[in-house]
Coordinates of C-alpha atoms in Angstrom, one line a residue:
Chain A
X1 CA 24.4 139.7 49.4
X2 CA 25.9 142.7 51.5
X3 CA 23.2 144.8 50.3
X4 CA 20.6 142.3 51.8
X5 CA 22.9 142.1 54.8
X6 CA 22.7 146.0 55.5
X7 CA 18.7 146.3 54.7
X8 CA 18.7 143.6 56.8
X9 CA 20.5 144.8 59.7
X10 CA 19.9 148.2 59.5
X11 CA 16.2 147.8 59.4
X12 CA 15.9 145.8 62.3
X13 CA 18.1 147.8 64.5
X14 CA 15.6 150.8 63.4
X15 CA 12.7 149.0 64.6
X16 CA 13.5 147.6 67.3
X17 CA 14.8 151.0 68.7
X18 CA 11.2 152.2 68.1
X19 CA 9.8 149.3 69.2
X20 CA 11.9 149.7 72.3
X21 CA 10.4 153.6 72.9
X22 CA 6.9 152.5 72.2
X23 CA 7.1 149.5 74.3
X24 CA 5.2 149.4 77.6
X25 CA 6.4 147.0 79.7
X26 CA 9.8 147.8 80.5
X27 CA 11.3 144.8 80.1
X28 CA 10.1 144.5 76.5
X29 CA 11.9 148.0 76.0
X30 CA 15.6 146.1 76.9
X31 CA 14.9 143.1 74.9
X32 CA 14.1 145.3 71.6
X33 CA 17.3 147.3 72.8
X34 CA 19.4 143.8 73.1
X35 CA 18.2 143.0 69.8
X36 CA 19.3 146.7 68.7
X37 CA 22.6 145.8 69.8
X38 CA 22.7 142.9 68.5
X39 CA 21.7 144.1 64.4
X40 CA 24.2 147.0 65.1
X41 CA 27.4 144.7 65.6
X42 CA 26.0 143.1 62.5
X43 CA 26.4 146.2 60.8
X44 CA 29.9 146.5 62.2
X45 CA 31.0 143.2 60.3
X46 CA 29.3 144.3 57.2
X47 CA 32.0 147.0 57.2
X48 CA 34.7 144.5 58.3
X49 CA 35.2 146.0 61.9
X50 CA 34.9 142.5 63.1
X51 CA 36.6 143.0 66.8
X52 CA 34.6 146.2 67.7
X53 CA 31.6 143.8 66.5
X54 CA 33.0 141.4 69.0
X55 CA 33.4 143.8 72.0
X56 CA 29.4 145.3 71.1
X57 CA 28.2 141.8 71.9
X58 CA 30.5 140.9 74.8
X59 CA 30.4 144.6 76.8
X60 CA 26.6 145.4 75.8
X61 CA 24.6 142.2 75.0
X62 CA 26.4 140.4 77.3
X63 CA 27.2 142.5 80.5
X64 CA 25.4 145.8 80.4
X65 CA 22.3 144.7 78.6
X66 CA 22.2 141.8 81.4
X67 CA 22.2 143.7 84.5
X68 CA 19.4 145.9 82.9
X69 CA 17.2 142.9 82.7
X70 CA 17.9 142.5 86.3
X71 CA 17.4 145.2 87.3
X72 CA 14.7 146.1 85.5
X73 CA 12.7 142.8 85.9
X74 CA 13.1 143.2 90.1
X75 CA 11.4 146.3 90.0
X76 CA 8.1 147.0 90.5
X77 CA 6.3 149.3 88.0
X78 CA 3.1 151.7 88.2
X79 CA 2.8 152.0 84.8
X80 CA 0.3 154.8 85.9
X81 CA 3.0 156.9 88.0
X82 CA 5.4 156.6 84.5
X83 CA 2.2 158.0 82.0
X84 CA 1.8 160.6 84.4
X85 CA 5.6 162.4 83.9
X86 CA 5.3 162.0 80.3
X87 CA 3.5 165.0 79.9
X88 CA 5.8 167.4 82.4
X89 CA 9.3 166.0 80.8
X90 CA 7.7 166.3 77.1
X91 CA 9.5 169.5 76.4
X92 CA 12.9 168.5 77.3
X93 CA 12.1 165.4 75.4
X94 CA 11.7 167.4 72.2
X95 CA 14.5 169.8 73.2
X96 CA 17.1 166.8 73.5
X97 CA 15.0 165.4 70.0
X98 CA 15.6 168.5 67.9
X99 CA 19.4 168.7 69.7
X100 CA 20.0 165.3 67.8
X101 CA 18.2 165.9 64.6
X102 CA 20.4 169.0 64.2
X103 CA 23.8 167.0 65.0
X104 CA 22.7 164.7 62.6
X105 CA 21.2 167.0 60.0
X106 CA 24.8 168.7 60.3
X107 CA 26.7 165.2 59.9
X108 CA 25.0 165.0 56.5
X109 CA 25.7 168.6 55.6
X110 CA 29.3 168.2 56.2
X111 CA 30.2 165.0 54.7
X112 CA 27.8 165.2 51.6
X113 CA 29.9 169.0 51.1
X114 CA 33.2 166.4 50.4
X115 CA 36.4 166.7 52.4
X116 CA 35.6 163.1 54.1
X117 CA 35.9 161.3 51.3
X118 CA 39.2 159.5 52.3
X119 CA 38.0 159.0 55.8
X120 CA 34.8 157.0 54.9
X121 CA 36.7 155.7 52.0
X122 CA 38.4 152.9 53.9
X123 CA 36.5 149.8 54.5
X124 CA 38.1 147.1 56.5
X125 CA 41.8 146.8 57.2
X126 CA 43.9 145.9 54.0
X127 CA 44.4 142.6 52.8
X128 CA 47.6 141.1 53.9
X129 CA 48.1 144.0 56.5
X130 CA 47.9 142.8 60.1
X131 CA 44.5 142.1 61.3
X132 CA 41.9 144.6 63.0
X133 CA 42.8 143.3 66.2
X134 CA 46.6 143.6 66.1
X135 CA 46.5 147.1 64.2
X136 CA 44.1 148.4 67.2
X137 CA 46.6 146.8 69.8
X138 CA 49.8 148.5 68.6
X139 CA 48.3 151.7 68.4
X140 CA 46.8 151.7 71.7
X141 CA 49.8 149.8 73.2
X142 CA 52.2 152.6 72.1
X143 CA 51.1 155.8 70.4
X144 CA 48.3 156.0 72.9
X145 CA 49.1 154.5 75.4
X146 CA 48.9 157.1 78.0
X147 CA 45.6 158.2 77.3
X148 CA 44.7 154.4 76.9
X149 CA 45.8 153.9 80.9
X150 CA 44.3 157.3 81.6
X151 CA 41.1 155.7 80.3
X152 CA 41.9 152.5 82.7
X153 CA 42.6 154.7 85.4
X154 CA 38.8 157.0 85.0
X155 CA 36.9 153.7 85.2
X156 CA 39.2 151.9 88.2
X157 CA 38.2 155.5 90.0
X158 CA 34.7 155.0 88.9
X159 CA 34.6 151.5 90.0
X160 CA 36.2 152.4 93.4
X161 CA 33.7 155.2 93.8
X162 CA 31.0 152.9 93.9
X163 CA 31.9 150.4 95.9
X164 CA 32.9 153.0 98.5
X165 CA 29.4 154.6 97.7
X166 CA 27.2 151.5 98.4
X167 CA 29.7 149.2 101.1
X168 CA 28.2 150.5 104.7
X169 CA 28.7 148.6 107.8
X170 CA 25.6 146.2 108.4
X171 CA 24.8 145.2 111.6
X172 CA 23.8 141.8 112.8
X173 CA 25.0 140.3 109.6
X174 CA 26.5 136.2 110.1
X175 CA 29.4 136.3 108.6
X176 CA 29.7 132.8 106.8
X177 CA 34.2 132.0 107.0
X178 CA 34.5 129.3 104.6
X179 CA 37.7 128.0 105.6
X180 CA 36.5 126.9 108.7
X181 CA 34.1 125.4 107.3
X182 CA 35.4 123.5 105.2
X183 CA 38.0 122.4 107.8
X184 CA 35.4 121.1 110.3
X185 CA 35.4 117.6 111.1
X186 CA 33.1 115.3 112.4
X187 CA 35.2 114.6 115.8
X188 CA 34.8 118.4 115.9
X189 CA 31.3 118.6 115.9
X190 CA 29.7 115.2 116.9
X191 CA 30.5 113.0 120.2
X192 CA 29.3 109.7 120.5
X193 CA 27.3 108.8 123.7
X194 CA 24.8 106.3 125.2
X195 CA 22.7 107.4 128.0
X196 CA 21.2 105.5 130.6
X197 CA 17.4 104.9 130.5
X198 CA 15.5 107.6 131.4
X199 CA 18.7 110.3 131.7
X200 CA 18.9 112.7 129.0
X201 CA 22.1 113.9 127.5
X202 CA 24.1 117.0 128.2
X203 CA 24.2 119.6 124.9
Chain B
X1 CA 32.1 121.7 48.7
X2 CA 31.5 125.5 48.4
X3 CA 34.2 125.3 45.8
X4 CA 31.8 123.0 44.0
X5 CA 28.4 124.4 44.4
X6 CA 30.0 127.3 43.4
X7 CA 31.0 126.3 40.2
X8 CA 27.9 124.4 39.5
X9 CA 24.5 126.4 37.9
X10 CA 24.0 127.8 40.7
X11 CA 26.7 130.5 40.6
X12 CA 28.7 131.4 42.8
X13 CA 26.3 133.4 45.6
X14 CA 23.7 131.1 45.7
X15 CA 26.3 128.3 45.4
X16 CA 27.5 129.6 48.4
X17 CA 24.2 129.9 50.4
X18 CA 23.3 126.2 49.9
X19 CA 26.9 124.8 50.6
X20 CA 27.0 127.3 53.8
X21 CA 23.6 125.5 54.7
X22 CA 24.4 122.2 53.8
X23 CA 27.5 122.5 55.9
X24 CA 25.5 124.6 58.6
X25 CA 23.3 121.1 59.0
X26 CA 26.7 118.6 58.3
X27 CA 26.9 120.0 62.0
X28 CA 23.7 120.3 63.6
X29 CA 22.2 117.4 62.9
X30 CA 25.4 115.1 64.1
X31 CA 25.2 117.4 67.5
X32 CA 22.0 116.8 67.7
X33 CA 22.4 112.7 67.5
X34 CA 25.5 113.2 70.3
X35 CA 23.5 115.1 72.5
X36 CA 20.8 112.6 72.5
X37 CA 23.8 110.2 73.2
X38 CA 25.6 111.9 75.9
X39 CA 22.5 112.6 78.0
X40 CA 22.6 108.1 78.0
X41 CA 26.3 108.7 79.0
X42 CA 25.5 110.7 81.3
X43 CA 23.1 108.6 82.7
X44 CA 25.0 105.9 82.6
X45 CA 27.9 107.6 84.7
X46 CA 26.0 108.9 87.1
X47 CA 24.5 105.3 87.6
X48 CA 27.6 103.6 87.7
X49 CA 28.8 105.9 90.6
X50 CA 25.6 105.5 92.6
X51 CA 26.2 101.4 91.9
X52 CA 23.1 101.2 89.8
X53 CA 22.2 100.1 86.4
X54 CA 20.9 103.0 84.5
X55 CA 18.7 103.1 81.2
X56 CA 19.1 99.5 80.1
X57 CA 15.3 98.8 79.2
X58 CA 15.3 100.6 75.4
X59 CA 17.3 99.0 73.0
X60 CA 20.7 97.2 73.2
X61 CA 22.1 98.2 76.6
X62 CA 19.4 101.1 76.9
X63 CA 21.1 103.0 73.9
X64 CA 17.6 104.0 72.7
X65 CA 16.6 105.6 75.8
X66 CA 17.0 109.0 74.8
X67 CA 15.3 108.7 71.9
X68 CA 12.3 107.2 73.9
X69 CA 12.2 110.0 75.6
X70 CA 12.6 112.5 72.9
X71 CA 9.3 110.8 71.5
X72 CA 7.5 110.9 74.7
X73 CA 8.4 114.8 75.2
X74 CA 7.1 115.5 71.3
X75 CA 3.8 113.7 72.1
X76 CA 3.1 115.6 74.8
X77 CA 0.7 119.1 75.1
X78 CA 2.6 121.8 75.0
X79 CA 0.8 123.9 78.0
X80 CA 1.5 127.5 78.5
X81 CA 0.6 129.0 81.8
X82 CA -2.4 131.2 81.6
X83 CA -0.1 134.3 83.7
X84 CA 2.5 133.8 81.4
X85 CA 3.9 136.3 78.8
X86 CA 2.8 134.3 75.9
X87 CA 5.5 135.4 73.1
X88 CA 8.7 135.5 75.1
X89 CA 7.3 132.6 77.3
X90 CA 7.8 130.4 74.1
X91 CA 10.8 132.4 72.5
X92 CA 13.0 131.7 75.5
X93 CA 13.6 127.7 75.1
X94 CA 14.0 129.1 71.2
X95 CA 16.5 131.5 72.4
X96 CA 18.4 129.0 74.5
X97 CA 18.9 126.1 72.0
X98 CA 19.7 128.4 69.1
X99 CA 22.6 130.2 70.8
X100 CA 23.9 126.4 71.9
X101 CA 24.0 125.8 68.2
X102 CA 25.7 129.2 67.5
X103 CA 28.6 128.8 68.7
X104 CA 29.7 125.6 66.7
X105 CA 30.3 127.4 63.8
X106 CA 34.0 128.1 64.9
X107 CA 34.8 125.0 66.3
X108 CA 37.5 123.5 64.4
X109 CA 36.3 119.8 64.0
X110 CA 40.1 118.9 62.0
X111 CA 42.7 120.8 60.5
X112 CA 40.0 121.6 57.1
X113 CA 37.1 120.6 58.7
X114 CA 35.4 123.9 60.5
X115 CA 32.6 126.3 59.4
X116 CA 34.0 129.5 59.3
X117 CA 37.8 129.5 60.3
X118 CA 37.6 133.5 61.6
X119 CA 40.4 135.4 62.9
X120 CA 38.3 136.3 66.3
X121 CA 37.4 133.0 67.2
X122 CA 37.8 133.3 70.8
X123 CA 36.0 136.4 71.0
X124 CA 32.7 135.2 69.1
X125 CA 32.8 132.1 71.4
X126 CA 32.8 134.3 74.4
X127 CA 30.7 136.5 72.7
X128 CA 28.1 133.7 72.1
X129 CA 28.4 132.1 75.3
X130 CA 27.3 135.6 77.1
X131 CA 23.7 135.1 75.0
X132 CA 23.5 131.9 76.8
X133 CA 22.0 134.1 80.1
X134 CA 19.1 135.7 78.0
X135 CA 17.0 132.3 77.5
X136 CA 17.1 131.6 80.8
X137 CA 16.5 135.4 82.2
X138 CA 13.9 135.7 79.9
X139 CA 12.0 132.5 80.5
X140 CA 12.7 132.8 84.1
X141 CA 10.7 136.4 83.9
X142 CA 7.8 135.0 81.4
X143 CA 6.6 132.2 83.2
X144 CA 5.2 134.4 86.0
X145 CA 6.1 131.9 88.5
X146 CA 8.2 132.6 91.7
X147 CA 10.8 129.8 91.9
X148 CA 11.3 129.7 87.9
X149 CA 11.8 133.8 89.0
X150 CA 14.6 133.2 92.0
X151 CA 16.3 131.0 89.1
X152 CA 16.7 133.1 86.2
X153 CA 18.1 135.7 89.3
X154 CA 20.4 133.0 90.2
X155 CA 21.5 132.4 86.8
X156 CA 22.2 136.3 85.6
X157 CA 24.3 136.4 88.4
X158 CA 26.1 133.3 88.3
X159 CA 27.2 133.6 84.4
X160 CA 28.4 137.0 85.0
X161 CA 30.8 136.0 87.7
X162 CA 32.3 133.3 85.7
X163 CA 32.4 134.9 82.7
X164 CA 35.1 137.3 84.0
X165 CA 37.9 134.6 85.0
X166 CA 37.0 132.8 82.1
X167 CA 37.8 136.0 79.8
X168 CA 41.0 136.0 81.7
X169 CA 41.5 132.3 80.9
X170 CA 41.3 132.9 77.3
X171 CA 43.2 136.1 77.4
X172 CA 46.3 133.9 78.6
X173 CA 45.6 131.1 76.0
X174 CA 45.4 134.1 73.5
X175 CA 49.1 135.4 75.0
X176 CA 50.7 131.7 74.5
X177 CA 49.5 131.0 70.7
X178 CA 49.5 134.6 69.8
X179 CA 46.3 134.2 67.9
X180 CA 42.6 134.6 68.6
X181 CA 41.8 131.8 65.7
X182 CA 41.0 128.3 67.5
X183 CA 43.0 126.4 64.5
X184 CA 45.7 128.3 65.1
X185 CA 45.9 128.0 68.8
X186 CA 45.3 124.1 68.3
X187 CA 48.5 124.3 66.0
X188 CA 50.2 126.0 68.0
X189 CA 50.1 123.4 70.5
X190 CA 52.1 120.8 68.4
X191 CA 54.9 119.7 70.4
X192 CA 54.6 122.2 73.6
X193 CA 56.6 120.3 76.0
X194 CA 60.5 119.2 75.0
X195 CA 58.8 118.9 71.4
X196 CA 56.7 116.0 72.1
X197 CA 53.6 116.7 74.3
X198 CA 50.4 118.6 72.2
X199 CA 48.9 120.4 75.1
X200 CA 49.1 123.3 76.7
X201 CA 47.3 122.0 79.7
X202 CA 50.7 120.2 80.5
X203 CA 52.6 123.8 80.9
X204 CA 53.3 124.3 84.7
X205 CA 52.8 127.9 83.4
X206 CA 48.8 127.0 82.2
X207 CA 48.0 124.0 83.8
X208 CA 46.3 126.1 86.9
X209 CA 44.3 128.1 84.3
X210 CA 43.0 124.5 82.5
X211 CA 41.8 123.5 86.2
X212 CA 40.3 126.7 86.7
X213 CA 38.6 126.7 82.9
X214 CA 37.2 123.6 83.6
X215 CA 35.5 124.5 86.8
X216 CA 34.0 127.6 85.5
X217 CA 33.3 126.2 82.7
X218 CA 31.3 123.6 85.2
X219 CA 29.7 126.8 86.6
X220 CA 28.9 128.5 83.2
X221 CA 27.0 125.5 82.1
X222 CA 25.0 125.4 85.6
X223 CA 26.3 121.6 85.9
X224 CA 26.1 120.5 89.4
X225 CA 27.8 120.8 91.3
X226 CA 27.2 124.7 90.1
X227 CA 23.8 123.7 89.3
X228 CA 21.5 126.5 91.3
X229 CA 19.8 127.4 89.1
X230 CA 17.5 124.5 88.7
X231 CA 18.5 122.8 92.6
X232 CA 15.4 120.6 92.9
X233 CA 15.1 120.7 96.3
X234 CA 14.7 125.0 96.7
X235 CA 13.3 125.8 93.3
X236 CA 11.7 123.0 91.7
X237 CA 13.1 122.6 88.3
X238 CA 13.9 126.3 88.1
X239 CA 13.6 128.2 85.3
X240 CA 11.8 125.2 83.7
X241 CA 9.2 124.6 86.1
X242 CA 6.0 125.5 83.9
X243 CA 7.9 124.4 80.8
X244 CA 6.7 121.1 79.2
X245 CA 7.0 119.1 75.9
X246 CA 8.5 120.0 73.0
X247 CA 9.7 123.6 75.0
X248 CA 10.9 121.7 77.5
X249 CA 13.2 119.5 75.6
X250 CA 14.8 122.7 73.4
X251 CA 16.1 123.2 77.1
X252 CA 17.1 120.1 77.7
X253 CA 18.9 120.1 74.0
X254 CA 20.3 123.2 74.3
X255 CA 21.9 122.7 78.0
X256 CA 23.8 119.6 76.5
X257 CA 24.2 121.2 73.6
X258 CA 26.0 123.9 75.4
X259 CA 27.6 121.4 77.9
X260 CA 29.5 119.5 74.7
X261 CA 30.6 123.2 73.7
X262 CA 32.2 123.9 77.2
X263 CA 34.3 120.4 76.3
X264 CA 35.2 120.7 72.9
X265 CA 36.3 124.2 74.3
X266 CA 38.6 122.9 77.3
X267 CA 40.0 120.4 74.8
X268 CA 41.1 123.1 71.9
X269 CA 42.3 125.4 74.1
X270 CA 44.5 123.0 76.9
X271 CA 44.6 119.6 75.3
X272 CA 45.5 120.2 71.4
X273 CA 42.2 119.9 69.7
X274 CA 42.3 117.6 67.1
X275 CA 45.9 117.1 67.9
X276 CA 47.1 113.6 68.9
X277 CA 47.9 113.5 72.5
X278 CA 51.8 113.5 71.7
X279 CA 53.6 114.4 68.8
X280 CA 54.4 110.7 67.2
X281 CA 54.1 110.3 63.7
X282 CA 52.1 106.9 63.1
X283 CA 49.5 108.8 65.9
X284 CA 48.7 111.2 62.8
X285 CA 47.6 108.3 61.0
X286 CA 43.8 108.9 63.0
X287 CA 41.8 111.5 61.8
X288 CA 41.8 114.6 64.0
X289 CA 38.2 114.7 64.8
X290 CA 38.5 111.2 66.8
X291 CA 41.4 112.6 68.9
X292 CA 38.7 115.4 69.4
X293 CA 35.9 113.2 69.9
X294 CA 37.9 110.9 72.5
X295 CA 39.4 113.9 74.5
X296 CA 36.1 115.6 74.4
X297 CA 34.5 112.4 76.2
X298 CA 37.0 112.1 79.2
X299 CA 36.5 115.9 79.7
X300 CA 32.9 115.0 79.6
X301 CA 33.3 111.5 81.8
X302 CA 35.2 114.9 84.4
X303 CA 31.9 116.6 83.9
X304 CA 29.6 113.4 84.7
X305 CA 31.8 112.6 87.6
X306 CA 31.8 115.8 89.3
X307 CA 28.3 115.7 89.2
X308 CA 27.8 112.3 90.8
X309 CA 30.2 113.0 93.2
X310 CA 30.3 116.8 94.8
X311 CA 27.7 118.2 96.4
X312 CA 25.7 121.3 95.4
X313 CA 27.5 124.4 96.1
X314 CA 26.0 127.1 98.3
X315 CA 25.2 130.2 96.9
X316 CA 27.2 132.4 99.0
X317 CA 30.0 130.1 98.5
X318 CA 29.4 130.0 94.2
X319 CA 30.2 134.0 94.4
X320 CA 33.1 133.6 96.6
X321 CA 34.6 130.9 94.2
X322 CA 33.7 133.3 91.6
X323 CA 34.5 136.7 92.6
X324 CA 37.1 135.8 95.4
X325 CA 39.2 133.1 94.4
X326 CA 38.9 132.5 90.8
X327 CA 39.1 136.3 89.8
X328 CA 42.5 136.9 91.6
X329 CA 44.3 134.5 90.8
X330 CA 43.2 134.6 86.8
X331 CA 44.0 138.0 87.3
X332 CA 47.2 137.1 88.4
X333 CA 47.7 134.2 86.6
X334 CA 47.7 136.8 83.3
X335 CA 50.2 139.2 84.6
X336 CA 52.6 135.9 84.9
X337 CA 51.5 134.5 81.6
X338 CA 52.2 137.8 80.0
X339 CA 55.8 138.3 81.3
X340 CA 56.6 134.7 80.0
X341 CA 55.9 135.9 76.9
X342 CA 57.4 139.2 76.8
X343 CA 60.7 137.4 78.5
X344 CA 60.6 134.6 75.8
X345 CA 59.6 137.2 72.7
X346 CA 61.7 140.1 73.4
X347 CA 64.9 138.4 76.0
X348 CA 65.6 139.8 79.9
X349 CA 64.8 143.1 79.9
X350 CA 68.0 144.5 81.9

């Protein structure tokens, strides 16, 4: 059954990633990437890291992989103007290609020539030890927990940077204040009157 | 039951695969029955605020209605737009309706009774209920149509904002039971206030976060008064503007679908589940899933009521609930939660 799992999984997520280079319409290209995501946090349960499962789905599928759609659905493509830098970015293409055949070529090398084996080994936390989630939460909540807030800190600069980045003063923008609003009331903003025949009212 | 298939001739993997799908349809199928109900509910709410009589025409008090209407939808010609993006145009309503059903699996029905008691419960309900977006982003895009367009827009952005302050909600839930599994927060509940009252809802501590959860979870449904996304009088029927029959009703099952989840959700995780209301013996005498059942239905009668009664939100207005109030004080609201905890695990720090 785990066997059909993983064929299962690990085939689609290979597809789809080529399905999601080969696409043409954009758009397509993120869905077969969301589903990419999607078959790779299967593959994470399969071997029984359940909460980084979890967090693929959440941060990826259901943040990142969300404002790609966006953004990628409001734009408007010339699929002409993209065929036409293929050819001029095709050698940094295959440079960046062959960078990550070798790191990957070199993965195998090293763990097929032993020294691993302990490391790839463990599958899944041990039974009756505390769960994934707890194990991950005490180390990062004490023996790491400086780099862990380092980490916080990076993306609260990164996040400040681009609101400062994009936030300019707009001019003749109507500023909509709520509370007031809300707080209007009808004797505020109606008045009862009855004019005389032929006399308009004063606005 | 798995126990039993297991043990039968069919051995224990395939004896798991048919009980896992037997049990996968014990649920389904019921949901499917209540949704068909709680859309007459609905109705029937909303009809008795605006003093009228709703459905009463189909069977016994109307009760049929909704499956007249499911028959009338699956008779009709499903038409697909001729601009459309055929494939994803008819995978969207797919999309939506399955993720609805998804997330049930964890829902702890009774103490025994739930699909697959996991230990990240929370998490694969929030995980689930962030697919939610894709079938109406992606039908939204497929139809080729400018108001179903401005809707799936409306809608990415309006499940993103309230997905943040509800993570926060759940993070403080998570904080007070100490456990991401949903039967375990529900037992955790028993007798939270002086020993007798099953609800966290009741704690001055959470009872701000079950208001908030109830209102996101208003605006993560797109319920009016958070309803945008399909506001008749801008956009239509938004996203499901060129939609019709059979595609039109996976919608339609999938959005009550998805509004039942949002209750059974506000019920587990504030009002104690399949708890009795207060912790009184003879009250345990009632199978859990009716106390479920019942609390889920006034949270629902909330839902119903809201919508008969607010009017539609704005949209600048949504994203300042969202972003402006909601976000700060969750945010907030955590920090507080978590030193209660820490005070109550652990004793003054000084």
């Amino acid at each position: 059954m785990q066997i059909f799992a993983f064929y299962l999984f690990a085939s689609i997520v290979i597809a789809s990633g080529a399905f999601c280079i080969f696409a043409r319409n954009p758009v397509h290209s993120v869905l077969w990437l969301i589903l990419a995501f999607f078959n790779a946090a299967g593959l994470m349960l399969l071997v029984g890291a359940e909460f980084i499962a979890a967090l693929l789905v959440i941060v990826y599928v259901g943040a990142v992989a969300v404002l790609f759609l966006f953004v990628v659905m409001m734009l408007d493509i010339d699929f002409a103007e993209l065929r036409a830098g293929f050819m001029k970015n095709l050698p940094l293409g295959l440079l960046l290609a062959l960078v990550l055949l070798a790191e990957i070529i070199f993965g195998i090398g090293a763990w097929s020539a032993g020294g691993m084996g302990e490391a790839t080994a463990v599958v899944g936390p041990p039974a009756g030890g505390p769960s994934n989630i707890e194990a991950l939460g005490t180390l990062l909540y004490t023996k790491y927990v400086f780099i862990f807030e380092a980490a916080g800190l990076v993306l609260l600069v990164a996040m400040v940077g681009a609101i400062v980045l994009t936030n300019r003063k707009r001019g003749g923008v109507r500023i909509q204040n709520i509370q007031e609003q809300v707080a209007r009331r009808p004797q505020d903003a109606t008045r009862n009157e009855q004019p005389e025949v032929g006399k308009g009212v004063e606005l | 039951m798995t126990e039993y298939l297991q043990s039968t001739f069919l051995g224990p993997e395939i004896g798991w695969l048919v009980a896992t799908l037997a049990l996968i349809l014990l649920i389904a199928l019921p949901l499917m029955l209540a949704v068909a109900m709680i859309i007459y509910v609905d109705r029937k709410i909303i009809a008795a605020v605006a003093l009228r009589r709703g459905p009463n025409v189909v069977g016994p008090f109307g009760l049929l209605q909704s499956f007249a209407d499911g028959l009338k939808v699956f008779l009709q010609e499903t038409i697909i737009p001729s601009g459309a993006n055929k494939g994803l145009f008819l995978l969207a309503p797919i999309i939506t309706f399955t993720v609805a059903l998804l997330a049930w699996a964890v829902i702890p029905f009774s103490e025994e009774m739930v699909l697959a008691n996991i230990n990240i419960g929370v998490l694969y309900i929030l995980a689930i209920s962030s697919l939610g977006v894709y079938g109406v982003v992606i039908s939204g895009w497929a139809s080729n149509s400018k108001y179903p367009f401005f809707s799936a827009m409306r809608a990415a952005a309006q499940m993103i904002s309230y997905e943040v302050s509800i993570g926060f909600i759940l993070i403080s839930v998570v904080l007070f039971a100490g456990t991401f599994n949903l039967n375990e927060i529900i037992k955790a509940q028993e007798g939270h206030i002086f020993g007798f009252v099953n609800a966290y809802g009741v704690n001055p501590l959470l009872f701000p976060m079950a208001v908030m959860f109830l209102i996101s979870s208003m605006a993560e449904t797109a319920r009016a008064p958070f309803d945008l996304t399909e506001a008749e009088s801008e956009l239509v029927a938004g996203y499901q503007t060129e939609y019709s029959s059979m595609s039109f009703a996976l919608f339609w099952l999938g959005e009550y679908a998805n509004i039942l989840l949002m209750c059974a959700l506000n019920v587990i995780l504030f009002w104690g589940g399949w708890l009795p209301p207060v912790d009184w013996e003879p009250l345990y005498a009632v199978p859990g899933i009716i106390w479920l059942f019942l609390k889920m239905f006034m949270i629902f009668f909330i839902f119903s009521w809201a919508w008969a009664t607010v009017p539609r939100y704005r949209y600048d207005q949504l994203m300042r609930l969202g972003w402006k109030v909601f976000l700060p004080i969750s945010i907030f609201w955590v920090f507080l939660v978590s030193g209660y905890v820490m005070i109550d695990k652990f004793g003054w720090p000084l």
